[in-house]
PDB file of C-alpha atoms in Angstrom:
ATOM      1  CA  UNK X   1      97.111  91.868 183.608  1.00 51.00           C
ATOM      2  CA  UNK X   2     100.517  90.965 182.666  1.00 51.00           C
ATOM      3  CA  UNK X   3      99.715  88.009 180.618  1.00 48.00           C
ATOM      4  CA  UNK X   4      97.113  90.940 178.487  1.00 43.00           C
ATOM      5  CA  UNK X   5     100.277  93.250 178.011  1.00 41.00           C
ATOM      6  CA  UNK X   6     102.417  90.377 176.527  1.00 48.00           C
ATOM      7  CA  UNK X   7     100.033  88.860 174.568  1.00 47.00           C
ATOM      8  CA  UNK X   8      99.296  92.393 173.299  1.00 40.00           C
ATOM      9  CA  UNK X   9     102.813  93.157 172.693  1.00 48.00           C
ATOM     10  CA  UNK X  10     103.253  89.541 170.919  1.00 48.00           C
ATOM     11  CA  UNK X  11     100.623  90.892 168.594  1.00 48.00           C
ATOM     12  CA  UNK X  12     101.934  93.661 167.871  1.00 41.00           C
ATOM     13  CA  UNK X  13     105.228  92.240 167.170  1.00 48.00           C
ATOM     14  CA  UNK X  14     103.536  89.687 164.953  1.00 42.00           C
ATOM     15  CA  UNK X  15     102.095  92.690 163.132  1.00 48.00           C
ATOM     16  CA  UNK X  16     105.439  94.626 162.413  1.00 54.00           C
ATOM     17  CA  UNK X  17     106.682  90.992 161.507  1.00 53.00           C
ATOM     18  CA  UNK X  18     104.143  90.887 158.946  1.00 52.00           C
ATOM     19  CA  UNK X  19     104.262  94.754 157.799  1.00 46.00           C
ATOM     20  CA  UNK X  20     107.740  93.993 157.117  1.00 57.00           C
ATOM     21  CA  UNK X  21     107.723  90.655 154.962  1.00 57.00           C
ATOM     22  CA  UNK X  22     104.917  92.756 152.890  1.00 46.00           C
ATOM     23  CA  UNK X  23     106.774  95.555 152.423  1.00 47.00           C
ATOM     24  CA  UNK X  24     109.257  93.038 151.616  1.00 51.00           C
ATOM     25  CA  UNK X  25     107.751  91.448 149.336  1.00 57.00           C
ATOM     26  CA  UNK X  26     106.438  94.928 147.638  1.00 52.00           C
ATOM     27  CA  UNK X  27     109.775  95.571 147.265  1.00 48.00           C
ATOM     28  CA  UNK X  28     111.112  92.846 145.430  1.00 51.00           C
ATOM     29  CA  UNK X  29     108.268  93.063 143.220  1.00 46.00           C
ATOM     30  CA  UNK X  30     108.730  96.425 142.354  1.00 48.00           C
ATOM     31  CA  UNK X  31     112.461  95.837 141.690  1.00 44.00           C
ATOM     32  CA  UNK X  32     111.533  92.763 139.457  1.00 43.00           C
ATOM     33  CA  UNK X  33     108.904  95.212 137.479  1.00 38.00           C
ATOM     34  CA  UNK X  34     111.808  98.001 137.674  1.00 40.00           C
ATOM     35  CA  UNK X  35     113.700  95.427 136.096  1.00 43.00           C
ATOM     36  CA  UNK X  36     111.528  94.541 133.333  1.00 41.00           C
ATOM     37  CA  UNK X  37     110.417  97.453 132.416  1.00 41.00           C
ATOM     38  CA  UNK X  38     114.167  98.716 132.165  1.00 45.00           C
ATOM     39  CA  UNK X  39     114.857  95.747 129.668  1.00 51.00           C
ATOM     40  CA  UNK X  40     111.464  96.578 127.908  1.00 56.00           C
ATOM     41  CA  UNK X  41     112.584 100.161 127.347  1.00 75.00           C
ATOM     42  CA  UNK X  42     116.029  99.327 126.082  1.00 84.00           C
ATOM     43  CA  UNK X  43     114.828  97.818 123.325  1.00 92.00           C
ATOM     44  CA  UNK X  44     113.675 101.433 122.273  1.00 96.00           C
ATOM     45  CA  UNK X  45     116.139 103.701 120.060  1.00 96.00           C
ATOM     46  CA  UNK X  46     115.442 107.016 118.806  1.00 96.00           C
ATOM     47  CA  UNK X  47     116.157 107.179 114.711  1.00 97.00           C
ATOM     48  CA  UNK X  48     118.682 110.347 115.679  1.00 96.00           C
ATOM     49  CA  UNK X  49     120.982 107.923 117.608  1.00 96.00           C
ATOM     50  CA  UNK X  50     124.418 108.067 115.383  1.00 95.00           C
ATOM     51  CA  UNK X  51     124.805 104.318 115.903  1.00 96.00           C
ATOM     52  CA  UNK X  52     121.006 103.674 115.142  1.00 97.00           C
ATOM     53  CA  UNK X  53     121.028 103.160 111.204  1.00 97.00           C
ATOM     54  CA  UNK X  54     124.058 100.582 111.810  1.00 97.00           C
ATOM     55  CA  UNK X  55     122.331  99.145 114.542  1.00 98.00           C
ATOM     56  CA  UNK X  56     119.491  98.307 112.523  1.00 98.00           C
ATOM     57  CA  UNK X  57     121.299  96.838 109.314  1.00 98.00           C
ATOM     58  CA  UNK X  58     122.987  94.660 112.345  1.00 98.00           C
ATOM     59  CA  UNK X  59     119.722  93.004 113.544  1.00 98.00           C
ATOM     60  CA  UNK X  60     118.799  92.215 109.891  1.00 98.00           C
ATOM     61  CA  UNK X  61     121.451  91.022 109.029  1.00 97.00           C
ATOM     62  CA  UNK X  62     121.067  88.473 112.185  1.00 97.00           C
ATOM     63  CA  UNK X  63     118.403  87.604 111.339  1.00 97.00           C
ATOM     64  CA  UNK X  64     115.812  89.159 113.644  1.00 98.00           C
ATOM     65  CA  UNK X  65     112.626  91.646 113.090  1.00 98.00           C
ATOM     66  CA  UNK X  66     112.451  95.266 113.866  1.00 98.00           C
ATOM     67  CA  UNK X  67     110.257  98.095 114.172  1.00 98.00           C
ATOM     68  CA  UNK X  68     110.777 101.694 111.973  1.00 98.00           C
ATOM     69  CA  UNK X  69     109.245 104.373 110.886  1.00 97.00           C
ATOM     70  CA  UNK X  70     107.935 104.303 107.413  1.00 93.00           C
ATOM     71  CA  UNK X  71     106.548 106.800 105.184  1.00 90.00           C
ATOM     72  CA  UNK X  72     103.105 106.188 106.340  1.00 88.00           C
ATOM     73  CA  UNK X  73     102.666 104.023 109.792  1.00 93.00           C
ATOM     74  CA  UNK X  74     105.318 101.818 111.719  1.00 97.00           C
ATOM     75  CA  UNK X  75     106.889  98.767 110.501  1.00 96.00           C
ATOM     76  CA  UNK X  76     108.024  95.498 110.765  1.00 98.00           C
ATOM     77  CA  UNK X  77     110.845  94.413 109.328  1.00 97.00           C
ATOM     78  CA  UNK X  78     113.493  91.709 108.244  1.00 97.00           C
ATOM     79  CA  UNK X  79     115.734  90.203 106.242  1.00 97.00           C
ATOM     80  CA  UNK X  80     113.940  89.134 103.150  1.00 93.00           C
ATOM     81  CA  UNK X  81     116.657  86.666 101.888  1.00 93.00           C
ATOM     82  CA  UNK X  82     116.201  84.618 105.797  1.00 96.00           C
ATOM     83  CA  UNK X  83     113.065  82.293 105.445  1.00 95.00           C
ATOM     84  CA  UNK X  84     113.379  81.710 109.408  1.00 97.00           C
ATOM     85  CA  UNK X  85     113.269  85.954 109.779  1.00 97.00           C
ATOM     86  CA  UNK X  86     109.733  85.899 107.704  1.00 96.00           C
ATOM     87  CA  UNK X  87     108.538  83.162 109.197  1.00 96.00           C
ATOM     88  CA  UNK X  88     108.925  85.281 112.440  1.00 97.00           C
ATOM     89  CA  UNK X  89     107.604  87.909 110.640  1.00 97.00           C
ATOM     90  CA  UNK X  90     104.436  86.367 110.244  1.00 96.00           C
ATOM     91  CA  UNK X  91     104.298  84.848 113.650  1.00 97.00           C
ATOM     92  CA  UNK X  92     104.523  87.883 115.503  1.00 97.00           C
ATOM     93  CA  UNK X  93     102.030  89.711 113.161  1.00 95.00           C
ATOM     94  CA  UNK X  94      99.962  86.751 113.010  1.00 94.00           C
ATOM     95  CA  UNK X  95      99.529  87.251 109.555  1.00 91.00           C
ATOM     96  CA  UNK X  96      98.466  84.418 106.966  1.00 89.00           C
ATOM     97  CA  UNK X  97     100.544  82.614 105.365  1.00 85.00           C
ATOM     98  CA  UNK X  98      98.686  82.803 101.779  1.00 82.00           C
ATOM     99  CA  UNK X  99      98.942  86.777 102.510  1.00 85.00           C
ATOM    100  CA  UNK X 100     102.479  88.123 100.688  1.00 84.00           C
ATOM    101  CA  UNK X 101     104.475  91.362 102.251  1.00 88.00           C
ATOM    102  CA  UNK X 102     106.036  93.820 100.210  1.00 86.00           C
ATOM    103  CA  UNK X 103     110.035  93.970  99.717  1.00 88.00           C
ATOM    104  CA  UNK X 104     112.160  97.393 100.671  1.00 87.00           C
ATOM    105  CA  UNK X 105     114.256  98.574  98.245  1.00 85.00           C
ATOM    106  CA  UNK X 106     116.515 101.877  98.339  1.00 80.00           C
ATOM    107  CA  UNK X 107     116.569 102.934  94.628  1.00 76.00           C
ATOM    108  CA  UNK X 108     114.730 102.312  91.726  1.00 74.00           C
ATOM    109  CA  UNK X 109     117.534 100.672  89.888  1.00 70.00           C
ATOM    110  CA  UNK X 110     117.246  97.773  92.411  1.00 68.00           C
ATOM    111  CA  UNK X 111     114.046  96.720  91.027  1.00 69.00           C
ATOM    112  CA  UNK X 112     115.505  94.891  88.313  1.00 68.00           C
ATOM    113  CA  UNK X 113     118.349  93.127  90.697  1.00 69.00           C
ATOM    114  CA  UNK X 114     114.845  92.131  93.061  1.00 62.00           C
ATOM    115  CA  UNK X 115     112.187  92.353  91.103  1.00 57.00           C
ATOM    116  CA  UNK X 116     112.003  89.665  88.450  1.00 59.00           C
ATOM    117  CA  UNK X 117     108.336  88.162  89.420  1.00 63.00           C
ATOM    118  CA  UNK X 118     105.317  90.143  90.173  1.00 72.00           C
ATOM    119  CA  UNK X 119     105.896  91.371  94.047  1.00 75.00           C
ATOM    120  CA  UNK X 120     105.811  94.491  95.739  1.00 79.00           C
ATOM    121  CA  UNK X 121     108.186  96.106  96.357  1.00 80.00           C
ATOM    122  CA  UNK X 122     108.316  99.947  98.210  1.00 82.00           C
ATOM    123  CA  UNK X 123     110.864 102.045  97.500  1.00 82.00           C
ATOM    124  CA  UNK X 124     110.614 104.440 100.992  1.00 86.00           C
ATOM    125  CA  UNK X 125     111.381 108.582 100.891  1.00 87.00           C
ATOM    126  CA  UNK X 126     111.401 108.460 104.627  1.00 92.00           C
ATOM    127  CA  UNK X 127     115.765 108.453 105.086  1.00 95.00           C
ATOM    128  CA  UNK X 128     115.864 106.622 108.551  1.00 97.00           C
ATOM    129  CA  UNK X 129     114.456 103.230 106.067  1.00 95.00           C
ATOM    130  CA  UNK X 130     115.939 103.875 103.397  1.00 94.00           C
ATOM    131  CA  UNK X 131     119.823 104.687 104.972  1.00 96.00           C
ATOM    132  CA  UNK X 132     118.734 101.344 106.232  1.00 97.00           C
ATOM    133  CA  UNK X 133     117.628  99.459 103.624  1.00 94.00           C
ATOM    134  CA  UNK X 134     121.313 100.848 101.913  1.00 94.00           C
ATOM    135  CA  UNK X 135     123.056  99.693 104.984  1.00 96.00           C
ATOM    136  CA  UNK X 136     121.849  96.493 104.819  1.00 95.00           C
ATOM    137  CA  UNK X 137     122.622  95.941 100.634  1.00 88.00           C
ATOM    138  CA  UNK X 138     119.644  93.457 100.767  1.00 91.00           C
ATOM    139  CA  UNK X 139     116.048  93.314 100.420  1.00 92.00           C
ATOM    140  CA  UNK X 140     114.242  94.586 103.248  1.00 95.00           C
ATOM    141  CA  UNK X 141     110.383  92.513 103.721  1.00 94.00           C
ATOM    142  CA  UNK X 142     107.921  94.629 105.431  1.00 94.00           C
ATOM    143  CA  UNK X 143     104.843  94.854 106.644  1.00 94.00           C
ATOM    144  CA  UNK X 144     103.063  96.790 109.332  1.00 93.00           C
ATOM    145  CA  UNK X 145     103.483  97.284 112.808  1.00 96.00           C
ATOM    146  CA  UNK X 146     100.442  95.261 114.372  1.00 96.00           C
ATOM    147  CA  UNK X 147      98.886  92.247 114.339  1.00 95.00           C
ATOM    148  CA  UNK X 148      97.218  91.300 111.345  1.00 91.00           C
ATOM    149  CA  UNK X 149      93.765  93.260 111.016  1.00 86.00           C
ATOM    150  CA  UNK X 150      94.232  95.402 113.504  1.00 91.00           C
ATOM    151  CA  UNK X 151      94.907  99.636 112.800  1.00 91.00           C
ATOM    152  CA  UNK X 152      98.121 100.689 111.481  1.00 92.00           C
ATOM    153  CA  UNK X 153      99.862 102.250 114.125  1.00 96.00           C
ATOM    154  CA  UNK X 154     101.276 106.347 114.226  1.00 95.00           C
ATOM    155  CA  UNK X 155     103.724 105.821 117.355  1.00 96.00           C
ATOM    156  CA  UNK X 156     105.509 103.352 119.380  1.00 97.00           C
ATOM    157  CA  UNK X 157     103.343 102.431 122.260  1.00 96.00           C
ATOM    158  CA  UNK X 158     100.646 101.553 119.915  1.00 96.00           C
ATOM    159  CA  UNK X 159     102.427  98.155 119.001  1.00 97.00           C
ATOM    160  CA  UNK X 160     104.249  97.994 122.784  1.00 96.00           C
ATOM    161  CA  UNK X 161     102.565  93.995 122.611  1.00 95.00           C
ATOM    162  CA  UNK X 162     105.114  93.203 120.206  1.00 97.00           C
ATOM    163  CA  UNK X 163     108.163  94.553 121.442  1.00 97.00           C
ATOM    164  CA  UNK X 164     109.328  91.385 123.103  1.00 96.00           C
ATOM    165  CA  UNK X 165     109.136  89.749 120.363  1.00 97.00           C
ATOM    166  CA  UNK X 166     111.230  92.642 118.620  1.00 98.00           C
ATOM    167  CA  UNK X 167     114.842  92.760 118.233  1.00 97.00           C
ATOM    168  CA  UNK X 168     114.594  96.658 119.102  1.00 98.00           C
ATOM    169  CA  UNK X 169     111.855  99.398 118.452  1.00 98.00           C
ATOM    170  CA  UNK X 170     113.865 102.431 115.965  1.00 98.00           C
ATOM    171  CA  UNK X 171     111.196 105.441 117.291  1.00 97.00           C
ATOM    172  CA  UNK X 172     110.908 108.305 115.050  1.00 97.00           C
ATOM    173  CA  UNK X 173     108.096 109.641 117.389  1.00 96.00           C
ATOM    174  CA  UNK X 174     104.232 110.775 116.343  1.00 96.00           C
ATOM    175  CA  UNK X 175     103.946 110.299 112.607  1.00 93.00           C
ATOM    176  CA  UNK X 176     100.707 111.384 112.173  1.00 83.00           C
ATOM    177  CA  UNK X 177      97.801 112.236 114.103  1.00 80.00           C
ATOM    178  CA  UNK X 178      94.685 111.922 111.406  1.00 78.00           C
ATOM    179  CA  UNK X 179      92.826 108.512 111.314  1.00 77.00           C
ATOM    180  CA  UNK X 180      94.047 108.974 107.584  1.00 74.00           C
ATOM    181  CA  UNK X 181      97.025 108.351 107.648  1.00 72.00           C
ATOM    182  CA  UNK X 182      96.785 104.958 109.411  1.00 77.00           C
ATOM    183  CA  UNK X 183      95.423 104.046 105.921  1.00 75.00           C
ATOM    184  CA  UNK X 184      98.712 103.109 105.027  1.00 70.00           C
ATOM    185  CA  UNK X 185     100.581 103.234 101.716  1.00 75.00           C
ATOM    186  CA  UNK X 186      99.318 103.598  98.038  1.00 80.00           C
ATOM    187  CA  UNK X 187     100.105 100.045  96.404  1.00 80.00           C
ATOM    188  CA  UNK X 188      99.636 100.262  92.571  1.00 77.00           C
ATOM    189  CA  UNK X 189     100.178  97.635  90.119  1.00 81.00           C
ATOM    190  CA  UNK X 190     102.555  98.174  87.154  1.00 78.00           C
ATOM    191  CA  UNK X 191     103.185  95.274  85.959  1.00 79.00           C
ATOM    192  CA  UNK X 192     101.825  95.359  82.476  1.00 84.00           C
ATOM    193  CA  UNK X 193     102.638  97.644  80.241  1.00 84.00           C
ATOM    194  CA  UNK X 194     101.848 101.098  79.971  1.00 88.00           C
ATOM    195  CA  UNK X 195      98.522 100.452  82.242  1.00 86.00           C
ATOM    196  CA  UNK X 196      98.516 101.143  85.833  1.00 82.00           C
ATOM    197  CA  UNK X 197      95.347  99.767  88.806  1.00 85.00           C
ATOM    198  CA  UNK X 198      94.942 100.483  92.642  1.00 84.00           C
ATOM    199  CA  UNK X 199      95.321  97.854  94.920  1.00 81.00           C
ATOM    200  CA  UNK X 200      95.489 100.084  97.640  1.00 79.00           C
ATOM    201  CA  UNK X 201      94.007 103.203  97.931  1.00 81.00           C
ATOM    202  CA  UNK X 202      96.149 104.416 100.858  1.00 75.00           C
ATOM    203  CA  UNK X 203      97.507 108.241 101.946  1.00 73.00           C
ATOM    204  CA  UNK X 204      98.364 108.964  98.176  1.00 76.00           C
ATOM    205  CA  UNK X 205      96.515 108.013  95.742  1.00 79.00           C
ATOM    206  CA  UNK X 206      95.661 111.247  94.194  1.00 85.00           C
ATOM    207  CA  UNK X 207      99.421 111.781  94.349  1.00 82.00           C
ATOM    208  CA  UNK X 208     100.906 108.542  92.879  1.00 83.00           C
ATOM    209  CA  UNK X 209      97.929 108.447  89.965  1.00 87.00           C
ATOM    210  CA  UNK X 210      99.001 112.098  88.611  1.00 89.00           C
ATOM    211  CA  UNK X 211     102.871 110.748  88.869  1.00 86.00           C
ATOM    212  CA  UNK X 212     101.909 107.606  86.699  1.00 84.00           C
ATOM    213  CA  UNK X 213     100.003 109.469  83.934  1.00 84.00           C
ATOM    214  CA  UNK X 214     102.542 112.150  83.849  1.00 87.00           C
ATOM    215  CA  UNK X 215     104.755 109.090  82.326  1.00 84.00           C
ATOM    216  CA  UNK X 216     101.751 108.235  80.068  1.00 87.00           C
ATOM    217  CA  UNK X 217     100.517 105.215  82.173  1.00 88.00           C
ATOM    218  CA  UNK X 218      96.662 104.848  82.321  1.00 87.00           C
ATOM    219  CA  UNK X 219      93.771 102.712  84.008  1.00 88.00           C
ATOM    220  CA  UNK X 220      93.883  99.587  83.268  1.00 85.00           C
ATOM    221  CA  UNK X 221      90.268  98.643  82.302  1.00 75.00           C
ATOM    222  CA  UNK X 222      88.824  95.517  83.557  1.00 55.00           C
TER     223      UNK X 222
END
C-alpha cells in the first residue's frame, strides 16, 4: 500500500514538474511575442506626432522606405536620388523592374528642376506628404502600399506584411472606406503640347479633365 501512495505521489510530482516547465515555456513565448509585437508596433507613428514630418525626411534621407498617407491610398516611399532605396522599393513591393514609379514633388515650380524627361511626377494636396516631400528638398519616388497587383490599401493594417521591411509606418488612420477610392490616383499625360490623355482613370478623373480644359488642353486623339 505504501509503495501505491509513493508511486502515486511521484506522479503527481512528475505532473506539477511538467505543468510548470509548460507554463514555463508559455511564458517565455508569450514574452518573446510581447516582444515582437512591441518592436512591430513601434515602427507605427501617427502623422500628428510634432517630430513625425522630421522623422520622415530623416529615414529618406538614410536611405530607407516608408509608408504615408497619400491623397488617395497608402504609400511607399524613398529617396528617389538613392538607386539602393528603389531597388528596395521594388523588392519589397515586388514590383517589375520594366514597371516605372512616379516622383513626389511639393510645388509645381519643381517640375522643371525634376522633370526634364517624360516621368511622372505627383504633386500631393494631402500636407503630411507634401511638408515631407519639402522637408526632404529632394524627389520623393512613390508607389503604393502593397505588393505589386494586389488592392491599394485605405489603412495601416492592410499592408502590416510589409512593415518589417519598413523603416516606420506614418498612420494618418482610415482614408477611405468606398472600394473607389482604392482606385488610386488620376495619372494624365501632358507631355505634348496643348493635348492632354488618361493613363489612369483613378478617384478624379472627372475632376482633373475639367481642370485641364479650363487651361485650354484637349484629348489628344489617337
Amino acid at each position: 500500500m505504501s509503495k501505491l501512495v509513493a508511486s502515486a505521489r511521484k506522479g503527481i510530482k512528475l505532473s506539477q514538474t511538467g505543468v510548470q516547465q509548460y507554463i514555463a515555456r508559455r511564458t517565455k513565448t508569450d514574452l518573446t511575442m510581447s516582444g515582437l509585437i512591441k518592436r512591430h508596433h513601434e515602427k507605427v507613428i501617427s502623422i500628428d506626432n510634432r517630430n513625425a514630418v522630421k522623422h520622415a525626411a530623416a529615414l529618406l534621407n538614410s536611405g530607407s522606405v516608408i509608408a504615408l498617407p497619400t491623397d488617395t491610398v497608402y504609400g511607399l516611399a524613398c529617396s528617389a536620388n538613392n538607386p539602393e532605396a528603389i531597388q528596395k522599393l521594388y523588392d519589397i513591393k515586388g514590383r517589375h523592374e520594366l514597371k516605372p514609379v512616379a516622383i513626389c514633388v511639393p510645388e509645381v515650380d519643381h517640375l522643371r528642376r525634376w522633370g526634364t524627361v517624360k516621368i511622372g511626377i505627383r504633386i500631393p494636396a494631402f500636407k503630411f506628404i507634401r511638408d515631407v516631400s519639402r522637408s526632404f528638398t529632394l524627389p520623393i519616388a512613390l508607389t503604393s502600399a502593397n505588393k505589386s497587383a494586389s488592392k491599394s490599401t485605405l489603412n495601416v493594417h492592410e499592408f502590416e506584411c510589409l512593415w518589417p521591411s519598413l523603416g516606420a509606418v506614418f498612420d494618418g488612420g482610415q482614408l477611405g472606406l468606398s472600394e473607389q477610392q482604392r482606385a488610386a490616383s488620376t495619372v494624365i499625360d501632358l507631355s505634348e503640347d496643348g493635348t492632354y490623355s488618361i493613363i489612369r482613370s483613378g478617384v478624379a478623373a472627372e475632376h482633373t479633365i475639367r481642370t485641364v480644359e479650363k487651361y485650354n488642353f484637349f484629348p489628344k486623339h489617337l
